[in-house]
């Protein structure tokens, strides 16, 4: 005997109750999707810079914790690596925060500043390579068009005028080009300059030769792990060498373990799960209670508790599927809205969709299992 029609007929009998249940489940699904989406956007946005580096190995100070907490080391360590036959090219990078002056309202806002030597290939960003000649002048900079609006309509005005002048770190700068990187949870915008311009902007506390990141390109067919072991055995322990993917993982690990943000998003997923469980339990408990006489009749006819429990469990599965569909659909729209508003890389992933679907089914199943206890109060003797 197929029991699903009975479970479905019981659910649809009270249409208002069914709609409330689906709305509650959809809300829980949306909450889980948004928390997981924000968490993924955190990690992806925090590593945008890392992903756009053009190199095989990365050298940083052992005291560095993340891109926002870099510590300088002597570029002599980077040049020492050139003694290895497997090395093709090296490039130093300077990283710092500076105050950007909005040229339209005069407000100041912190912005990431990256400095590099013009003769090196550091970034995968094509617009950086296209503007190397213009970057030679000390006041010229490149501005990230994906930066937040609080910095001013820089990209829009530049595309009209092809020039823009403002202040960075209290010094005059000229925007001579745009690139696309995007904001992160650490900063809302980015600027790229040449190394001498970087030192001019940070002259109060930065000196030539004090670099934050060393980018290393290997010769073709060189084994990265073997080169890392050679460098580790050769250099002092004041620097750390890793692959570019290791540098990405280094940043992600900081946000996962050294900040409370990752925990907060995980807690949000748990709260959504609990809220959905409670809502579905209340719906199923009420449904079983309202049909207690019918369940007692079925028991009097010889049906076992297992059969009745299966009906309730099927109701839970049906609710999970029907509630997941609108929750998933609305989450797609919210992802798009959030991406447009914040420029964060938040988008739906197949593994995330599958994870939330499994969580929704588990959530409703737990509620069904708890609600089954009400069935034991269905007593055929109550009918007489």
mmCIF file of C-alpha atoms in Angstrom:
data_model
loop_
_atom_site.group_PDB
_atom_site.id
_atom_site.type_symbol
_atom_site.label_atom_id
_atom_site.label_comp_id
_atom_site.label_asym_id
_atom_site.label_seq_id
_atom_site.Cartn_x
_atom_site.Cartn_y
_atom_site.Cartn_z
ATOM 1 C CA UNK A 1 0.000 0.000 0.000
ATOM 2 C CA UNK A 2 1.330 3.444 -0.943
ATOM 3 C CA UNK A 3 1.145 5.730 2.064
ATOM 4 C CA UNK A 4 2.349 8.984 0.491
ATOM 5 C CA UNK A 5 -1.134 10.001 -0.785
ATOM 6 C CA UNK A 6 -2.513 9.692 2.773
ATOM 7 C CA UNK A 7 0.276 11.882 4.153
ATOM 8 C CA UNK A 8 -0.252 14.445 1.413
ATOM 9 C CA UNK A 9 -4.038 14.459 1.836
ATOM 10 C CA UNK A 10 -3.638 15.151 5.540
ATOM 11 C CA UNK A 11 -1.294 18.059 4.841
ATOM 12 C CA UNK A 12 -3.414 19.689 2.169
ATOM 13 C CA UNK A 13 -6.617 19.334 4.198
ATOM 14 C CA UNK A 14 -5.571 22.391 6.254
ATOM 15 C CA UNK A 15 -4.288 24.701 3.530
ATOM 16 C CA UNK A 16 -3.525 27.666 5.816
ATOM 17 C CA UNK A 17 -1.551 25.432 8.161
ATOM 18 C CA UNK A 18 0.337 23.979 5.200
ATOM 19 C CA UNK A 19 1.214 27.438 3.850
ATOM 20 C CA UNK A 20 2.440 28.537 7.283
ATOM 21 C CA UNK A 21 4.603 25.425 7.516
ATOM 22 C CA UNK A 22 6.091 25.986 4.057
ATOM 23 C CA UNK A 23 6.742 29.657 4.856
ATOM 24 C CA UNK A 24 8.543 28.681 8.046
ATOM 25 C CA UNK A 25 10.666 26.071 6.300
ATOM 26 C CA UNK A 26 11.445 28.470 3.450
ATOM 27 C CA UNK A 27 12.535 31.076 5.993
ATOM 28 C CA UNK A 28 14.867 28.562 7.647
ATOM 29 C CA UNK A 29 16.251 27.562 4.230
ATOM 30 C CA UNK A 30 16.862 31.208 3.295
ATOM 31 C CA UNK A 31 18.576 31.849 6.625
ATOM 32 C CA UNK A 32 20.926 28.895 6.112
ATOM 33 C CA UNK A 33 21.630 29.863 2.503
ATOM 34 C CA UNK A 34 22.419 33.467 3.412
ATOM 35 C CA UNK A 35 24.712 32.549 6.302
ATOM 36 C CA UNK A 36 26.617 30.014 4.201
ATOM 37 C CA UNK A 37 26.725 32.486 1.306
ATOM 38 C CA UNK A 38 28.128 35.258 3.481
ATOM 39 C CA UNK A 39 30.706 32.877 4.923
ATOM 40 C CA UNK A 40 31.857 31.809 1.454
ATOM 41 C CA UNK A 41 31.884 35.452 0.304
ATOM 42 C CA UNK A 42 34.081 36.291 3.283
ATOM 43 C CA UNK A 43 36.689 33.739 2.316
ATOM 44 C CA UNK A 44 36.493 34.465 -1.421
ATOM 45 C CA UNK A 45 36.686 38.245 -1.047
ATOM 46 C CA UNK A 46 39.521 37.980 1.468
ATOM 47 C CA UNK A 47 41.598 36.011 -1.067
ATOM 48 C CA UNK A 48 40.830 37.977 -4.249
ATOM 49 C CA UNK A 49 44.223 39.663 -4.082
ATOM 50 C CA UNK A 50 45.961 36.334 -3.471
ATOM 51 C CA UNK A 51 44.210 34.692 -6.416
ATOM 52 C CA UNK A 52 45.292 37.494 -8.755
ATOM 53 C CA UNK A 53 48.994 37.222 -7.985
ATOM 54 C CA UNK A 54 51.063 35.930 -10.871
ATOM 55 C CA UNK A 55 53.559 33.595 -9.300
ATOM 56 C CA UNK A 56 54.207 30.051 -8.124
ATOM 57 C CA UNK A 57 55.601 30.674 -4.639
ATOM 58 C CA UNK A 58 54.994 33.366 -2.030
ATOM 59 C CA UNK A 59 57.446 34.622 0.598
ATOM 60 C CA UNK A 60 56.177 36.441 3.715
ATOM 61 C CA UNK A 61 57.358 37.231 7.207
ATOM 62 C CA UNK A 62 56.709 34.595 9.846
ATOM 63 C CA UNK A 63 55.093 37.361 11.913
ATOM 64 C CA UNK A 64 52.416 38.033 9.291
ATOM 65 C CA UNK A 65 48.911 36.881 10.196
ATOM 66 C CA UNK A 66 46.834 37.883 7.170
ATOM 67 C CA UNK A 67 46.761 40.425 4.357
ATOM 68 C CA UNK A 68 45.451 43.015 6.810
ATOM 69 C CA UNK A 69 48.208 42.192 9.322
ATOM 70 C CA UNK A 70 51.299 41.858 7.166
ATOM 71 C CA UNK A 71 54.720 42.397 8.720
ATOM 72 C CA UNK A 72 57.668 43.565 6.683
ATOM 73 C CA UNK A 73 60.904 41.715 6.023
ATOM 74 C CA UNK A 74 64.089 42.630 4.187
ATOM 75 C CA UNK A 75 64.009 42.189 0.438
ATOM 76 C CA UNK A 76 67.480 40.646 0.784
ATOM 77 C CA UNK A 77 65.675 37.423 1.687
ATOM 78 C CA UNK A 78 63.865 37.572 -1.653
ATOM 79 C CA UNK A 79 67.041 38.262 -3.622
ATOM 80 C CA UNK A 80 68.816 35.387 -1.862
ATOM 81 C CA UNK A 81 66.338 33.055 -3.559
ATOM 82 C CA UNK A 82 67.676 34.057 -6.973
ATOM 83 C CA UNK A 83 70.679 31.838 -6.272
ATOM 84 C CA UNK A 84 68.517 28.765 -6.933
ATOM 85 C CA UNK A 85 68.543 27.507 -10.515
ATOM 86 C CA UNK A 86 64.799 26.805 -10.476
ATOM 87 C CA UNK A 87 63.877 30.494 -9.992
ATOM 88 C CA UNK A 88 62.691 32.398 -13.066
ATOM 89 C CA UNK A 89 61.735 35.769 -11.564
ATOM 90 C CA UNK A 90 61.094 37.491 -8.240
ATOM 91 C CA UNK A 91 58.951 40.520 -7.433
ATOM 92 C CA UNK A 92 58.506 42.439 -4.169
ATOM 93 C CA UNK A 93 55.085 43.775 -3.147
ATOM 94 C CA UNK A 94 54.278 46.472 -0.612
ATOM 95 C CA UNK A 95 50.931 46.436 1.217
ATOM 96 C CA UNK A 96 49.401 49.133 3.382
ATOM 97 C CA UNK A 97 46.294 51.025 4.456
ATOM 98 C CA UNK A 98 45.924 54.720 3.617
ATOM 99 C CA UNK A 99 43.208 57.351 3.994
ATOM 100 C CA UNK A 100 41.415 58.071 0.726
ATOM 101 C CA UNK A 101 39.760 61.457 0.377
ATOM 102 C CA UNK A 102 36.441 61.432 -1.413
ATOM 103 C CA UNK A 103 36.917 64.316 -3.886
ATOM 104 C CA UNK A 104 33.187 65.128 -3.839
ATOM 105 C CA UNK A 105 32.290 65.314 -0.160
ATOM 106 C CA UNK A 106 35.707 65.485 1.506
ATOM 107 C CA UNK A 107 35.170 62.384 3.649
ATOM 108 C CA UNK A 108 38.082 60.061 4.401
ATOM 109 C CA UNK A 109 37.977 56.281 4.259
ATOM 110 C CA UNK A 110 40.671 53.613 4.621
ATOM 111 C CA UNK A 111 41.685 51.832 1.430
ATOM 112 C CA UNK A 112 44.150 49.063 0.551
ATOM 113 C CA UNK A 113 47.267 50.248 -1.295
ATOM 114 C CA UNK A 114 49.489 47.808 -3.181
ATOM 115 C CA UNK A 115 52.915 48.815 -4.500
ATOM 116 C CA UNK A 116 55.092 46.862 -6.940
ATOM 117 C CA UNK A 117 58.107 47.258 -9.206
ATOM 118 C CA UNK A 118 57.048 48.212 -12.704
ATOM 119 C CA UNK A 119 59.569 45.909 -14.337
ATOM 120 C CA UNK A 120 58.054 42.772 -12.830
ATOM 121 C CA UNK A 121 55.015 40.668 -13.684
ATOM 122 C CA UNK A 122 53.034 40.539 -10.451
ATOM 123 C CA UNK A 123 49.304 40.767 -11.164
ATOM 124 C CA UNK A 124 47.014 38.821 -13.467
ATOM 125 C CA UNK A 125 44.959 41.981 -13.904
ATOM 126 C CA UNK A 126 45.271 42.991 -17.598
ATOM 127 C CA UNK A 127 44.567 46.680 -16.936
ATOM 128 C CA UNK A 128 47.632 46.888 -14.715
ATOM 129 C CA UNK A 129 49.873 45.726 -17.547
ATOM 130 C CA UNK A 130 48.205 48.166 -19.934
ATOM 131 C CA UNK A 131 49.021 51.166 -17.712
ATOM 132 C CA UNK A 132 52.638 50.457 -16.741
ATOM 133 C CA UNK A 133 53.944 53.506 -18.633
ATOM 134 C CA UNK A 134 51.492 55.857 -16.919
ATOM 135 C CA UNK A 135 52.304 54.422 -13.490
ATOM 136 C CA UNK A 136 55.902 55.639 -13.808
ATOM 137 C CA UNK A 137 54.887 59.143 -12.695
ATOM 138 C CA UNK A 138 54.955 59.375 -8.912
ATOM 139 C CA UNK A 139 51.449 60.781 -8.451
ATOM 140 C CA UNK A 140 49.700 58.312 -10.762
ATOM 141 C CA UNK A 141 47.613 55.460 -9.367
ATOM 142 C CA UNK A 142 45.140 52.797 -10.506
ATOM 143 C CA UNK A 143 41.752 52.657 -8.787
ATOM 144 C CA UNK A 144 39.569 49.599 -8.277
ATOM 145 C CA UNK A 145 36.295 50.233 -10.105
ATOM 146 C CA UNK A 146 34.564 47.668 -7.854
ATOM 147 C CA UNK A 147 35.304 49.698 -4.715
ATOM 148 C CA UNK A 148 32.334 50.810 -2.638
ATOM 149 C CA UNK A 149 30.478 54.033 -3.411
ATOM 150 C CA UNK A 150 31.749 55.729 -0.224
ATOM 151 C CA UNK A 151 35.012 56.537 -2.058
ATOM 152 C CA UNK A 152 33.075 58.596 -4.569
ATOM 153 C CA UNK A 153 31.942 57.940 -8.175
ATOM 154 C CA UNK A 154 35.557 57.571 -9.243
ATOM 155 C CA UNK A 155 35.078 54.945 -11.946
ATOM 156 C CA UNK A 156 32.079 56.697 -13.507
ATOM 157 C CA UNK A 157 33.736 60.112 -13.617
ATOM 158 C CA UNK A 158 37.050 58.699 -14.835
ATOM 159 C CA UNK A 159 35.381 56.926 -17.746
ATOM 160 C CA UNK A 160 33.917 60.281 -18.772
ATOM 161 C CA UNK A 161 36.952 62.511 -18.200
ATOM 162 C CA UNK A 162 39.818 59.989 -18.346
ATOM 163 C CA UNK A 163 41.368 61.736 -15.345
ATOM 164 C CA UNK A 164 40.669 62.230 -11.635
ATOM 165 C CA UNK A 165 42.624 63.994 -8.882
ATOM 166 C CA UNK A 166 42.252 63.555 -5.131
ATOM 167 C CA UNK A 167 44.314 62.888 -1.988
ATOM 168 C CA UNK A 168 45.695 59.625 -0.645
ATOM 169 C CA UNK A 169 47.474 59.550 2.691
ATOM 170 C CA UNK A 170 47.428 63.352 2.619
ATOM 171 C CA UNK A 171 49.252 63.521 -0.712
ATOM 172 C CA UNK A 172 47.997 64.431 -4.169
ATOM 173 C CA UNK A 173 47.312 61.517 -6.522
ATOM 174 C CA UNK A 174 46.000 61.191 -10.063
ATOM 175 C CA UNK A 175 43.764 58.304 -11.096
ATOM 176 C CA UNK A 176 45.064 57.316 -14.536
ATOM 177 C CA UNK A 177 43.366 53.940 -14.931
ATOM 178 C CA UNK A 178 40.943 51.409 -13.494
ATOM 179 C CA UNK A 179 41.110 47.722 -12.639
ATOM 180 C CA UNK A 180 38.674 45.252 -11.105
ATOM 181 C CA UNK A 181 39.385 43.441 -7.855
ATOM 182 C CA UNK A 182 36.518 44.157 -5.469
ATOM 183 C CA UNK A 183 36.040 44.860 -1.758
ATOM 184 C CA UNK A 184 36.419 42.414 1.097
ATOM 185 C CA UNK A 185 35.448 42.230 4.755
ATOM 186 C CA UNK A 186 38.847 43.775 5.525
ATOM 187 C CA UNK A 187 38.594 46.842 3.261
ATOM 188 C CA UNK A 188 36.111 48.422 0.898
ATOM 189 C CA UNK A 189 38.455 49.416 -1.913
ATOM 190 C CA UNK A 190 41.866 48.980 -3.526
ATOM 191 C CA UNK A 191 44.561 51.109 -5.160
ATOM 192 C CA UNK A 192 47.666 50.008 -7.076
ATOM 193 C CA UNK A 193 50.803 52.164 -7.371
ATOM 194 C CA UNK A 194 54.442 51.686 -8.258
ATOM 195 C CA UNK A 195 56.904 50.965 -5.461
ATOM 196 C CA UNK A 196 58.435 54.458 -5.305
ATOM 197 C CA UNK A 197 54.985 56.047 -5.138
ATOM 198 C CA UNK A 198 54.050 53.628 -2.348
ATOM 199 C CA UNK A 199 57.093 54.695 -0.340
ATOM 200 C CA UNK A 200 56.176 58.340 -0.942
ATOM 201 C CA UNK A 201 52.688 57.742 0.413
ATOM 202 C CA UNK A 202 53.989 55.837 3.446
ATOM 203 C CA UNK A 203 57.235 57.789 3.965
ATOM 204 C CA UNK A 204 56.536 58.256 7.683
ATOM 205 C CA UNK A 205 57.085 54.604 8.567
ATOM 206 C CA UNK A 206 58.154 52.622 5.501
ATOM 207 C CA UNK A 207 61.620 52.371 3.973
ATOM 208 C CA UNK A 208 62.968 51.025 0.720
ATOM 209 C CA UNK A 209 63.706 47.333 1.042
ATOM 210 C CA UNK A 210 61.063 46.671 3.706
ATOM 211 C CA UNK A 211 58.606 44.554 1.732
ATOM 212 C CA UNK A 212 55.464 42.675 2.711
ATOM 213 C CA UNK A 213 55.224 39.934 0.080
ATOM 214 C CA UNK A 214 57.689 38.308 -2.280
ATOM 215 C CA UNK A 215 56.262 36.738 -5.428
ATOM 216 C CA UNK A 216 58.388 34.010 -7.013
ATOM 217 C CA UNK A 217 57.978 32.506 -10.459
ATOM 218 C CA UNK A 218 59.605 29.156 -11.150
ATOM 219 C CA UNK A 219 61.136 27.944 -14.363
ATOM 220 C CA UNK A 220 59.110 25.473 -16.405
ATOM 221 C CA UNK A 221 59.048 21.919 -15.015
ATOM 222 C CA UNK A 222 60.462 23.010 -11.637
ATOM 223 C CA UNK A 223 58.891 21.153 -8.724
ATOM 224 C CA UNK A 224 57.395 23.648 -6.259
ATOM 225 C CA UNK A 225 57.606 21.378 -3.202
ATOM 226 C CA UNK A 226 61.262 20.576 -3.829
ATOM 227 C CA UNK A 227 62.086 24.273 -4.222
ATOM 228 C CA UNK A 228 60.230 25.095 -0.999
ATOM 229 C CA UNK A 229 62.324 22.546 0.917
ATOM 230 C CA UNK A 230 65.551 23.993 -0.503
ATOM 231 C CA UNK A 231 64.538 27.542 0.409
ATOM 232 C CA UNK A 232 63.478 26.534 3.920
ATOM 233 C CA UNK A 233 66.841 24.868 4.488
ATOM 234 C CA UNK A 234 68.699 27.886 3.124
ATOM 235 C CA UNK A 235 66.961 30.925 4.603
ATOM 236 C CA UNK A 236 66.621 31.925 8.277
ATOM 237 C CA UNK A 237 63.329 31.267 10.050
ATOM 238 C CA UNK A 238 62.237 34.921 9.918
ATOM 239 C CA UNK A 239 60.447 34.266 6.612
ATOM 240 C CA UNK A 240 57.910 31.689 5.458
ATOM 241 C CA UNK A 241 57.738 30.201 1.955
ATOM 242 C CA UNK A 242 54.568 28.639 0.512
ATOM 243 C CA UNK A 243 52.774 27.949 -2.746
ATOM 244 C CA UNK A 244 50.245 30.469 -4.031
ATOM 245 C CA UNK A 245 47.441 28.099 -3.008
ATOM 246 C CA UNK A 246 49.105 27.832 0.384
ATOM 247 C CA UNK A 247 48.967 31.625 0.605
ATOM 248 C CA UNK A 248 45.236 31.507 -0.178
ATOM 249 C CA UNK A 249 44.719 28.843 2.499
ATOM 250 C CA UNK A 250 46.839 30.911 4.902
ATOM 251 C CA UNK A 251 44.399 33.819 4.543
ATOM 252 C CA UNK A 252 41.296 31.645 4.802
ATOM 253 C CA UNK A 253 42.632 29.932 7.897
ATOM 254 C CA UNK A 254 43.097 33.308 9.577
ATOM 255 C CA UNK A 255 39.459 34.249 9.042
ATOM 256 C CA UNK A 256 38.287 30.797 10.111
ATOM 257 C CA UNK A 257 40.304 30.440 13.292
ATOM 258 C CA UNK A 258 41.464 33.886 14.412
ATOM 259 C CA UNK A 259 38.265 35.899 14.018
ATOM 260 C CA UNK A 260 34.736 35.503 15.319
ATOM 261 C CA UNK A 261 33.135 36.098 11.908
ATOM 262 C CA UNK A 262 33.348 32.485 10.785
ATOM 263 C CA UNK A 263 31.814 31.324 14.070
ATOM 264 C CA UNK A 264 28.995 33.863 13.755
ATOM 265 C CA UNK A 265 28.019 32.639 10.294
ATOM 266 C CA UNK A 266 28.153 29.012 11.433
ATOM 267 C CA UNK A 267 25.973 29.931 14.414
ATOM 268 C CA UNK A 268 23.511 31.561 12.018
ATOM 269 C CA UNK A 269 23.212 28.308 10.069
ATOM 270 C CA UNK A 270 22.573 26.453 13.324
ATOM 271 C CA UNK A 271 19.913 28.960 14.359
ATOM 272 C CA UNK A 272 18.151 28.546 11.024
ATOM 273 C CA UNK A 273 18.218 24.783 11.489
ATOM 274 C CA UNK A 274 16.745 25.050 14.997
ATOM 275 C CA UNK A 275 14.060 27.530 13.945
ATOM 276 C CA UNK A 276 12.978 25.282 11.087
ATOM 277 C CA UNK A 277 12.927 22.225 13.348
ATOM 278 C CA UNK A 278 10.681 23.941 15.878
ATOM 279 C CA UNK A 279 8.289 25.238 13.209
ATOM 280 C CA UNK A 280 7.914 21.870 11.503
ATOM 281 C CA UNK A 281 7.503 20.118 14.856
ATOM 282 C CA UNK A 282 4.690 22.467 15.850
ATOM 283 C CA UNK A 283 2.914 21.900 12.532
ATOM 284 C CA UNK A 284 3.258 18.115 12.661
ATOM 285 C CA UNK A 285 2.319 17.932 16.342
ATOM 286 C CA UNK A 286 -0.802 19.972 15.691
ATOM 287 C CA UNK A 287 -1.638 17.858 12.660
ATOM 288 C CA UNK A 288 -1.301 14.605 14.602
ATOM 289 C CA UNK A 289 -3.334 16.010 17.493
ATOM 290 C CA UNK A 290 -6.162 17.113 15.207
ATOM 291 C CA UNK A 291 -6.283 13.664 13.595
ATOM 292 C CA UNK A 292 -5.871 11.674 16.781
ATOM 293 C CA UNK A 293 -9.354 10.157 16.423
ATOM 294 C CA UNK A 294 -8.580 8.995 12.891
ATOM 295 C CA UNK A 295 -5.295 7.443 14.045
ATOM 296 C CA UNK A 296 -7.188 5.675 16.855
ATOM 297 C CA UNK A 297 -9.627 4.294 14.273
ATOM 298 C CA UNK A 298 -6.751 2.971 12.168
ATOM 299 C CA UNK A 299 -5.307 1.306 15.258
ATOM 300 C CA UNK A 300 -8.694 -0.270 15.990
ATOM 301 C CA UNK A 301 -8.711 -1.613 12.442
ATOM 302 C CA UNK A 302 -5.404 -3.356 13.100
ATOM 303 C CA UNK A 303 -2.827 -0.889 11.805
ATOM 304 C CA UNK A 304 0.388 -0.880 13.805
ATOM 305 C CA UNK A 305 2.206 2.129 15.249
ATOM 306 C CA UNK A 306 4.929 1.668 12.634
ATOM 307 C CA UNK A 307 2.442 2.366 9.848
ATOM 308 C CA UNK A 308 1.197 5.523 11.544
ATOM 309 C CA UNK A 309 4.736 6.686 12.242
ATOM 310 C CA UNK A 310 5.563 6.196 8.582
ATOM 311 C CA UNK A 311 2.683 8.488 7.613
ATOM 312 C CA UNK A 312 3.982 11.260 9.900
ATOM 313 C CA UNK A 313 7.534 10.773 8.644
ATOM 314 C CA UNK A 314 6.343 11.049 5.045
ATOM 315 C CA UNK A 315 4.570 14.291 5.928
ATOM 316 C CA UNK A 316 7.893 15.612 7.225
ATOM 317 C CA UNK A 317 9.710 14.661 4.003
ATOM 318 C CA UNK A 318 7.000 16.245 1.848
ATOM 319 C CA UNK A 319 7.220 19.456 3.878
ATOM 320 C CA UNK A 320 11.006 19.535 3.539
ATOM 321 C CA UNK A 321 10.884 19.266 -0.250
ATOM 322 C CA UNK A 322 8.021 21.707 -0.727
ATOM 323 C CA UNK A 323 9.605 24.206 1.689
ATOM 324 C CA UNK A 324 13.057 23.930 0.147
ATOM 325 C CA UNK A 325 11.922 24.926 -3.365
ATOM 326 C CA UNK A 326 10.704 28.476 -2.553
ATOM 327 C CA UNK A 327 13.561 28.952 -0.093
ATOM 328 C CA UNK A 328 16.095 28.080 -2.766
ATOM 329 C CA UNK A 329 14.403 30.310 -5.356
ATOM 330 C CA UNK A 330 14.239 33.321 -3.043
ATOM 331 C CA UNK A 331 17.862 32.790 -2.006
ATOM 332 C CA UNK A 332 18.958 33.106 -5.634
ATOM 333 C CA UNK A 333 17.315 36.509 -5.796
ATOM 334 C CA UNK A 334 18.800 37.601 -2.474
ATOM 335 C CA UNK A 335 22.267 36.476 -3.589
ATOM 336 C CA UNK A 336 21.975 38.622 -6.701
ATOM 337 C CA UNK A 337 20.674 41.589 -4.716
ATOM 338 C CA UNK A 338 23.485 41.280 -2.160
ATOM 339 C CA UNK A 339 26.140 41.013 -4.848
ATOM 340 C CA UNK A 340 24.897 44.150 -6.584
ATOM 341 C CA UNK A 341 24.716 46.100 -3.329
ATOM 342 C CA UNK A 342 28.033 45.027 -1.765
ATOM 343 C CA UNK A 343 30.169 43.771 -4.711
ATOM 344 C CA UNK A 344 30.950 40.709 -2.603
ATOM 345 C CA UNK A 345 31.422 37.437 -4.526
ATOM 346 C CA UNK A 346 28.274 35.754 -3.244
ATOM 347 C CA UNK A 347 26.743 33.249 -5.645
ATOM 348 C CA UNK A 348 24.985 29.904 -5.508
ATOM 349 C CA UNK A 349 27.159 26.803 -5.531
ATOM 350 C CA UNK A 350 25.906 23.300 -6.281
ATOM 351 C CA UNK A 351 27.558 21.816 -3.192
ATOM 352 C CA UNK A 352 25.958 24.483 -1.001
ATOM 353 C CA UNK A 353 22.534 23.841 -2.549
ATOM 354 C CA UNK A 354 22.946 20.125 -1.853
ATOM 355 C CA UNK A 355 24.128 20.757 1.712
ATOM 356 C CA UNK A 356 21.129 22.955 2.548
ATOM 357 C CA UNK A 357 18.767 20.421 0.970
ATOM 358 C CA UNK A 358 20.215 17.677 3.174
ATOM 359 C CA UNK A 359 19.995 19.928 6.242
ATOM 360 C CA UNK A 360 16.363 20.713 5.408
ATOM 361 C CA UNK A 361 15.461 17.034 5.101
ATOM 362 C CA UNK A 362 17.276 16.225 8.349
ATOM 363 C CA UNK A 363 15.605 19.192 10.037
ATOM 364 C CA UNK A 364 12.117 18.038 9.051
ATOM 365 C CA UNK A 365 12.930 14.396 9.812
ATOM 366 C CA UNK A 366 13.943 15.274 13.370
ATOM 367 C CA UNK A 367 10.716 17.208 13.791
ATOM 368 C CA UNK A 368 8.752 14.235 12.485
ATOM 369 C CA UNK A 369 10.481 11.827 14.833
ATOM 370 C CA UNK A 370 9.680 14.034 17.827
ATOM 371 C CA UNK A 371 6.055 14.534 16.734
ATOM 372 C CA UNK A 372 5.592 10.749 16.449
ATOM 373 C CA UNK A 373 5.451 10.511 20.209
ATOM 374 C CA UNK A 374 1.968 12.031 20.056
ATOM 375 C CA UNK A 375 0.803 8.918 18.184
ATOM 376 C CA UNK A 376 1.195 6.799 21.292
ATOM 377 C CA UNK A 377 -1.717 8.725 22.794
ATOM 378 C CA UNK A 378 -3.994 7.448 20.033
ATOM 379 C CA UNK A 379 -6.013 4.861 21.949
ATOM 380 C CA UNK A 380 -8.838 2.871 20.232
ATOM 381 C CA UNK A 381 -10.649 2.727 23.603
ATOM 382 C CA UNK A 382 -11.212 6.482 23.372
ATOM 383 C CA UNK A 383 -13.581 5.877 20.466
ATOM 384 C CA UNK A 384 -16.148 4.114 22.677
#
